[in-house]
Structures are given as C-alpha cells and as structure tokens.
mmCIF file of C-alpha atoms in Angstrom:
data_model
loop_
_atom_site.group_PDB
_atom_site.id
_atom_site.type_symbol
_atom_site.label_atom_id
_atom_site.label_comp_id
_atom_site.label_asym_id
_atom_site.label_seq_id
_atom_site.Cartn_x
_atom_site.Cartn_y
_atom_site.Cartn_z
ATOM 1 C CA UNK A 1 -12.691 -0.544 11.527
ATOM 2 C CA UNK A 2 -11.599 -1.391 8.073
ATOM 3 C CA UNK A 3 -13.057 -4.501 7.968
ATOM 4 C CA UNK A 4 -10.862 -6.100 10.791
ATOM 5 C CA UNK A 5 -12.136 -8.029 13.968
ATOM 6 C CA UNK A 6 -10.139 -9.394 16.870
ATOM 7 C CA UNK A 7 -11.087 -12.049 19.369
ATOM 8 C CA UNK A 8 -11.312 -12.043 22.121
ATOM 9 C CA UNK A 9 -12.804 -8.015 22.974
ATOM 10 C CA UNK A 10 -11.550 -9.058 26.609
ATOM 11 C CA UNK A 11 -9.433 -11.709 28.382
ATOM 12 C CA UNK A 12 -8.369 -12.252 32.195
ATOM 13 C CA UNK A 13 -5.900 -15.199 32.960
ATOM 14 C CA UNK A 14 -3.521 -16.943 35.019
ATOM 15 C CA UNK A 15 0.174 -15.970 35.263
ATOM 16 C CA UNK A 16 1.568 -19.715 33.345
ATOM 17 C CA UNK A 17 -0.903 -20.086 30.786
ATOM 18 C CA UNK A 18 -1.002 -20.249 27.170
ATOM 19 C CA UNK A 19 -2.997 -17.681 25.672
ATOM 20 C CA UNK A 20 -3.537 -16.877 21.529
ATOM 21 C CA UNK A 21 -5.354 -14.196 20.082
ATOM 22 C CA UNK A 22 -7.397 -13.733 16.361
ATOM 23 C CA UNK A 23 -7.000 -11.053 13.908
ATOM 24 C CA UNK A 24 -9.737 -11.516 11.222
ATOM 25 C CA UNK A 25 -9.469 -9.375 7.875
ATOM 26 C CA UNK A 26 -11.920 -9.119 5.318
ATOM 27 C CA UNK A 27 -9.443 -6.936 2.731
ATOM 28 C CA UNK A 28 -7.592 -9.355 1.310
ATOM 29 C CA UNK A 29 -4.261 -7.451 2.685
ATOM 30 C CA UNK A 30 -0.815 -8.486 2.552
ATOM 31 C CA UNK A 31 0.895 -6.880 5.747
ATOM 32 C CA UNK A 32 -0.796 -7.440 9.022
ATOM 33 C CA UNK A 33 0.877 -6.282 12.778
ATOM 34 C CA UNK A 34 0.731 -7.114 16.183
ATOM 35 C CA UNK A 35 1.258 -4.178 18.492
ATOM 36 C CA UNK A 36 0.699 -3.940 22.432
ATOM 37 C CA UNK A 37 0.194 -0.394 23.718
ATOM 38 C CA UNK A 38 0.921 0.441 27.366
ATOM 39 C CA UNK A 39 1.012 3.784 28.782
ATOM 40 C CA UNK A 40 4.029 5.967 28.365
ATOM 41 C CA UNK A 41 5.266 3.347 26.147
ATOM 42 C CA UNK A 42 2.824 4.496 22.985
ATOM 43 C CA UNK A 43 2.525 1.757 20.522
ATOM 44 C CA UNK A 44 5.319 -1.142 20.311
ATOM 45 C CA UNK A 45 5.483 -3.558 17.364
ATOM 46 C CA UNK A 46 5.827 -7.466 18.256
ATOM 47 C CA UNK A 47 5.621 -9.295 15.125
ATOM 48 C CA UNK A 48 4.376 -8.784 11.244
ATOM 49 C CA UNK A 49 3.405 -10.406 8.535
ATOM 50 C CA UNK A 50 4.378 -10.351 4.882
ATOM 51 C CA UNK A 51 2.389 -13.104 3.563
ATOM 52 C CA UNK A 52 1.045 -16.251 4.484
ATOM 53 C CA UNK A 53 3.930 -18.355 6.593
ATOM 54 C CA UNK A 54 6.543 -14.898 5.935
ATOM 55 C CA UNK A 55 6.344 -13.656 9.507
ATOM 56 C CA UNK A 56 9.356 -11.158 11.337
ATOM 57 C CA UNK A 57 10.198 -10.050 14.911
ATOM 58 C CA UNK A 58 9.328 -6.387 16.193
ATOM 59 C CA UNK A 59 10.676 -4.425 18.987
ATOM 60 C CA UNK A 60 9.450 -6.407 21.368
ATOM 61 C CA UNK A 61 8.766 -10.395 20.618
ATOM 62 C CA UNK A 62 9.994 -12.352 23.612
ATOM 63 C CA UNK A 63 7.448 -14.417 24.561
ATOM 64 C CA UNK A 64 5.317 -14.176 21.715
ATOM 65 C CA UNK A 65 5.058 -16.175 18.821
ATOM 66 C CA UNK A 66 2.638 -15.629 15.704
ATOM 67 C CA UNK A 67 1.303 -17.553 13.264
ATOM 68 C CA UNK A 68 -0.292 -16.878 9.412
ATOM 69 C CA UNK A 69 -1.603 -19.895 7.075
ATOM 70 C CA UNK A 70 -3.962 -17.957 5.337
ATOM 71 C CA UNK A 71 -3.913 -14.680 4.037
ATOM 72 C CA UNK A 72 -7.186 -13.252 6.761
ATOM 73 C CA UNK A 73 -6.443 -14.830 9.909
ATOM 74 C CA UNK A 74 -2.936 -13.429 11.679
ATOM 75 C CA UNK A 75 -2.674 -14.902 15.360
ATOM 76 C CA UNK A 76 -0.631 -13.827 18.546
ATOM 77 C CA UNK A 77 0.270 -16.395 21.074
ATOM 78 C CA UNK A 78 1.612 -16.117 24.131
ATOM 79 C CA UNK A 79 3.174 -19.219 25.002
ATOM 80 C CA UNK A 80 2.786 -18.542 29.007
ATOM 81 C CA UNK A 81 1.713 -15.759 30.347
ATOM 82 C CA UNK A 82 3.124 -13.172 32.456
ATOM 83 C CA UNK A 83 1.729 -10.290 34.274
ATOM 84 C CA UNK A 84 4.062 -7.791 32.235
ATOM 85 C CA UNK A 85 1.802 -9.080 29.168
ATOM 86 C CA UNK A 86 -1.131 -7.670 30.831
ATOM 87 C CA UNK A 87 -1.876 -4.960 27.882
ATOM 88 C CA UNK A 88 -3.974 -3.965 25.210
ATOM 89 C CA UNK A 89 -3.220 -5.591 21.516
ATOM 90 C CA UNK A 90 -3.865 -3.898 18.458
ATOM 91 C CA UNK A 91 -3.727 -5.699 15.047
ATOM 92 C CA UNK A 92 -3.365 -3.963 12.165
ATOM 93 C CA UNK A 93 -3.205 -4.256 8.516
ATOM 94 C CA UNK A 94 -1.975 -2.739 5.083
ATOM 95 C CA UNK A 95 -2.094 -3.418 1.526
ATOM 96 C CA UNK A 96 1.834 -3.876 1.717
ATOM 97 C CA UNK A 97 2.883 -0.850 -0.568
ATOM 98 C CA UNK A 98 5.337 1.230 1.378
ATOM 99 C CA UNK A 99 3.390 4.503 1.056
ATOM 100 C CA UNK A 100 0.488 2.551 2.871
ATOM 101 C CA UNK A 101 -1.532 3.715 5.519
ATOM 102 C CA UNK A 102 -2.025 1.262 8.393
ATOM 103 C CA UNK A 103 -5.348 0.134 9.570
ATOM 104 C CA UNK A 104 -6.203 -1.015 12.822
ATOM 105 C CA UNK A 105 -8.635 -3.139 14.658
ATOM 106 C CA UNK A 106 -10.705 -2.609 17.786
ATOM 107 C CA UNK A 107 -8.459 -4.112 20.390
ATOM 108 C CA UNK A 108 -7.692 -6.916 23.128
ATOM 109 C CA UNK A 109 -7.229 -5.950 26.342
ATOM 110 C CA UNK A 110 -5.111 -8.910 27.968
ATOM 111 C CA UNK A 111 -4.927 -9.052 31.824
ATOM 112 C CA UNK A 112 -2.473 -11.449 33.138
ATOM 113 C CA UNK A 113 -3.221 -12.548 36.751
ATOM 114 C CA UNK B 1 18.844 5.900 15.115
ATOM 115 C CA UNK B 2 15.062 6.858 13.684
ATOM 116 C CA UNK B 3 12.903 8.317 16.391
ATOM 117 C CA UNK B 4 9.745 10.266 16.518
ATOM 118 C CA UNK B 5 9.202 12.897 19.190
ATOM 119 C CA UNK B 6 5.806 14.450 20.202
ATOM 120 C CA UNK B 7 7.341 17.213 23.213
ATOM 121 C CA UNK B 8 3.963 17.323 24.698
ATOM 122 C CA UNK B 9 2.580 14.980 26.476
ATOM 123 C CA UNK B 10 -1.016 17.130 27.106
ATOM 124 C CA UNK B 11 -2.274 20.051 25.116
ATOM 125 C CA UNK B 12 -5.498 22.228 26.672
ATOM 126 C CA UNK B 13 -7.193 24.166 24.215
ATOM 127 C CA UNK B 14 -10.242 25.842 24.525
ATOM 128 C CA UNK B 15 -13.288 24.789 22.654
ATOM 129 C CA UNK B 16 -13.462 27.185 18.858
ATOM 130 C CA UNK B 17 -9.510 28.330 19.015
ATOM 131 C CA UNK B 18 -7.219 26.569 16.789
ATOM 132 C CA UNK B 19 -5.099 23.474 17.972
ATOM 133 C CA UNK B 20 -1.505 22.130 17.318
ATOM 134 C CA UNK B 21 -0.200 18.978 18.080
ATOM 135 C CA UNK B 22 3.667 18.554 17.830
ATOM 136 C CA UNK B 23 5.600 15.903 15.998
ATOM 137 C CA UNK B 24 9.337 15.865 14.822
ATOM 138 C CA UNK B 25 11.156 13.231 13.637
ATOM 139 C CA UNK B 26 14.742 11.829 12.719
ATOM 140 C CA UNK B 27 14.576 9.856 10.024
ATOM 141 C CA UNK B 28 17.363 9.423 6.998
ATOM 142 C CA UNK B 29 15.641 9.910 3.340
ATOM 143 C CA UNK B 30 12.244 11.459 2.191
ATOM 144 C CA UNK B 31 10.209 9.851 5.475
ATOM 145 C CA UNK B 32 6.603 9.176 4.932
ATOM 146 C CA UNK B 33 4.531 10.676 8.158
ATOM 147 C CA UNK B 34 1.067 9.841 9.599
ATOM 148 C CA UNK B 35 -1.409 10.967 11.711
ATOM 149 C CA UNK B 36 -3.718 8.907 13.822
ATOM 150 C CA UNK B 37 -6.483 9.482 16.178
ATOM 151 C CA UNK B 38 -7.421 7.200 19.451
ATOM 152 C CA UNK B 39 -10.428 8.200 21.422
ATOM 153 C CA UNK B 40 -11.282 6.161 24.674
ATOM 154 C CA UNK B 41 -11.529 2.414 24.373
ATOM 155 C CA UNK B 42 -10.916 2.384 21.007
ATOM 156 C CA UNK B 43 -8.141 1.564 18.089
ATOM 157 C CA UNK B 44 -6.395 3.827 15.950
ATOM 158 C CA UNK B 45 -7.825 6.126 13.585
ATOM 159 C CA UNK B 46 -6.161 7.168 10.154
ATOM 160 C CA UNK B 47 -6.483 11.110 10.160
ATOM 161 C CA UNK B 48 -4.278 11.773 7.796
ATOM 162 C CA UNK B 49 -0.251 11.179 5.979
ATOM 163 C CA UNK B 50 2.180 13.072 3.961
ATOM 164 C CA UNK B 51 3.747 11.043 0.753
ATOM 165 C CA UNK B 52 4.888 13.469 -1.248
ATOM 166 C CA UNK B 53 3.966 17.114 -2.832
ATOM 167 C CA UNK B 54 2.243 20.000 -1.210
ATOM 168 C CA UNK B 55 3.704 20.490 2.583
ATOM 169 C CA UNK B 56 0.287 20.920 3.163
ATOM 170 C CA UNK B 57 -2.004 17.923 3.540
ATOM 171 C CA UNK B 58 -6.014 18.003 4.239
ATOM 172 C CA UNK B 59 -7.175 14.988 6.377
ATOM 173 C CA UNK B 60 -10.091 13.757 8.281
ATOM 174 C CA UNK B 61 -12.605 15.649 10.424
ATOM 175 C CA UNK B 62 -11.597 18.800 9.659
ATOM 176 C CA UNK B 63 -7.468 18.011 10.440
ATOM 177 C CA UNK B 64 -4.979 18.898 8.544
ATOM 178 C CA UNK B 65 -0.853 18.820 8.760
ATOM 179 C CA UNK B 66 2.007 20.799 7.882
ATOM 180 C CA UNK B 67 5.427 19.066 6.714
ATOM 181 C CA UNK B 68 8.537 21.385 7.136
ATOM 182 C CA UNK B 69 11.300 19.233 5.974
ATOM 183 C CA UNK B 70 14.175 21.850 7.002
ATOM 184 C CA UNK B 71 12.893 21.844 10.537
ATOM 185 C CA UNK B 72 11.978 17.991 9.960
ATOM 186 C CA UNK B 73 8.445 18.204 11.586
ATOM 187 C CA UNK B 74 5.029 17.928 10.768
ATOM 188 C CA UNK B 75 2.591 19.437 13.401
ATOM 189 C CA UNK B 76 -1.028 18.440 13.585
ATOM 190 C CA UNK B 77 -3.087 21.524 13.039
ATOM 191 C CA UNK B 78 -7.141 22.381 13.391
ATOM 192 C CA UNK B 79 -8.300 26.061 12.900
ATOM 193 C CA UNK B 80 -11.192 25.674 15.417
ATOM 194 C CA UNK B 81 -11.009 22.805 18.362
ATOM 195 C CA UNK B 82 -14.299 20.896 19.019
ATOM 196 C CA UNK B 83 -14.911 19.281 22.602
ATOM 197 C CA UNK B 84 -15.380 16.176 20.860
ATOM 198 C CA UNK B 85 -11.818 16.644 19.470
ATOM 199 C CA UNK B 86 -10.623 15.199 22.541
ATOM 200 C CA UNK B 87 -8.523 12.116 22.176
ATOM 201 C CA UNK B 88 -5.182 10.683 21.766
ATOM 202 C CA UNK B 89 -3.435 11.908 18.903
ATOM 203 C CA UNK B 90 -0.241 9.429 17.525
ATOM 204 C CA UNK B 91 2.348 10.725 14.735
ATOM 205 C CA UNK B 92 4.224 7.439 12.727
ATOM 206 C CA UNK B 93 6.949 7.731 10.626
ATOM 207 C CA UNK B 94 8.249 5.079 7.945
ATOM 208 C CA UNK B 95 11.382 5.287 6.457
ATOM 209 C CA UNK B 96 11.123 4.997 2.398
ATOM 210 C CA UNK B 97 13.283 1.842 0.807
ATOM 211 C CA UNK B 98 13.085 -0.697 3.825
ATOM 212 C CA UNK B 99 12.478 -4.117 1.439
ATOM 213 C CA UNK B 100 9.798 -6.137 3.059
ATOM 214 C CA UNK B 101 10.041 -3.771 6.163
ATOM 215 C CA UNK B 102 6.883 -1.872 6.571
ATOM 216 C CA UNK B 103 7.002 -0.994 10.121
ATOM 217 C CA UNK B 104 5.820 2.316 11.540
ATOM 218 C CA UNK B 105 7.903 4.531 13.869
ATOM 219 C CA UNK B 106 5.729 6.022 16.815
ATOM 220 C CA UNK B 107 5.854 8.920 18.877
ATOM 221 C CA UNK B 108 4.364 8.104 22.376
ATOM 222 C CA UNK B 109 1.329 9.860 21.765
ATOM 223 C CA UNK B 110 -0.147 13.815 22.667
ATOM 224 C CA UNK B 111 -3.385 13.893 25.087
ATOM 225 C CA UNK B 112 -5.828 16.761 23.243
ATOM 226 C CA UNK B 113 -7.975 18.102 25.891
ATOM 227 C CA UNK B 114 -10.655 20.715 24.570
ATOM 228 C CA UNK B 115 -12.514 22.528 27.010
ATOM 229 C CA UNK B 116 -15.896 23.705 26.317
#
C-alpha cells in the first residue's frame, strides 16, 4: 500500500466524542488526503495537505479538522462525533506534481454509536 | 461545473469475454484521467492514468484505457475478464493548472461482476 499505514484498522464510539485518526507515510510525499467513502456517495474529499502546517478544506469538512507538523504523519479529527460520521476513511498521498497519481492507504472504518 | 460520470452502476460479464467499464467526464482544459481498482475491504488501487500522448494507455493486470477527447471519455477496457476481476472500479479526473489544488474528481464508482 505504498508505504502508507493508518490507525486505527477499526473504531466503534459514542455519538459526542472526540475521535482522531493517523496517516503514517514512509515516502517522504508532499500532498496527503483525507477522504470518507460511503455508498452511492463514491469517494468525497475532506481536507489536504500541501506541506507541513499548509492544510485546505474539501467537499465535505464540517466537523473535521486536520492537522500536519511533520511531513509523514497527516491526522483527521473529529471534534465530536456523530452517527453520519460513521464511514470508512481513506488517506492518501502524492508526490505533489499535478500529473501525480494518488496513493492510498488501507482504511478506517469509523462507526459512530 | 467538473463532474465525472460512470452510467453504470453494475456491469456482468462472463468469465474470458472482454469487459468495459464507462467513464465520461466534463472537465475545461487537457484533463488528466485515472483508473483505480477497490476489491472488498480494501483501499484503492492505481490501475492506470492518461497524461498525455497515445489515446491508448496500458495499465495494471492486464487493463488498459481508451481516451476519446471528442466524445470526452475514457472507458476501462480488458480483452478477456477473469473472475478475480471482480471489484469496484473508480475513474478520477484532475483538472490541469489548479495552483496548489491537487484534488481528484470521482465518479461514484462501477461494480465489475465476472461470472465464471
């Protein structure tokens, strides 16, 4: 998987609490992504990351909030938790040129009680 | 606005005839287009992505994709479907000169079935 990890594999919570997921990378990328995918809603993007501290919004970052102080470690927090952020999250990463291909990780699948 | 559409939401092939999964797009400019793979329980796959040059472009596991800029589409293609071909199949477009914006377009994914 391109030399990216996410933690946790699996997490079930409580509707009200904080919760913040890892992305790990080992390549030294630039760009790295936060999607959630739900189905018949394919992939949505919720924030990325230029560069250490250079974060943006996606299509779909209320209630989410990210963070990035060094270069292999991108995280995802959800401040409190709702049952409509019961998903699967996908990091992702890319070198940063704008022909690049996009490289994802394994997964979190997120259910909010 | 930019938008990716894959019309099918399933495709049933049988196993050993050739397979096409749909993509068109609407995107302003020379778009760059990707493939990606997603079988059960697991993240994306790169299959394969059209830059520039040839319309035709060879990818992964035997996949390969034509672009067709007049009809602004670039269908998945496979000359002989393998049961184990059966997955979730994504096409992403990015728009060329968006500054620090690298973000993907998505269609909302094709269900390959093969049948043995």
């Amino acid at each position: 998987d391109a030399g990216i990890t996410q933690s946790p594999r699996h997490k079930v919570t409580e509707t009200g609490t904080p919760v913040t997921l890892r992305c790990h990378q080992t390549e030294n990328h630039r760009y790295m992504y936060w999607y959630r995918q739900d189905p018949g809603h394919g992939l949505r993007l919720i924030h990325y990351s230029y560069g250490v501290k250079d974060t943006d919004k996606g299509e779909v970052s209320d209630g989410y909030s990210v963070s990035r102080s060094k270069t292999e470690d991108f995280l995802l927090t959800l401040e409190s938790a709702t049952s409509s952020q019961t998903s699967v999250y996908f990091c992702a990463i890319s070198r940063g040129e704008v022909t690049d291909t996009q490289y994802f990780g394994p997964g979190t699948r997120l259910t909010v009680l | 606005a930019q938008s990716v559409a894959q019309p099918e939401d399933q495709v049933n092939v049988a196993e050993g005839n050739p397979l096409t999964v749909k993509c068109t797009y609407s995107v302003s400019g020379n778009p760059y287009l990707f493939w990606y793979v997603q079988y059960p329980n697991r993240g994306l796959q790169f299959l394969l992505k059209y830059i520039t040059g040839d319309n035709l472009v060879k990818g992964s596991y035997g996949f390969e994709a034509e672009f067709n800029k007049s009809q602004t589409s670039f269908h998945l293609k496979k000359p002989s479907a393998l049961v184990s071909d059966s997955a979730l199949y994504f096409c992403a477009v990015r728009a060329p000169n968006a500054g620090n914006n690298r973000k993907l377009i998505w269609g909302l994914g094709t269900s390959l079935a093969v049948n043995p």
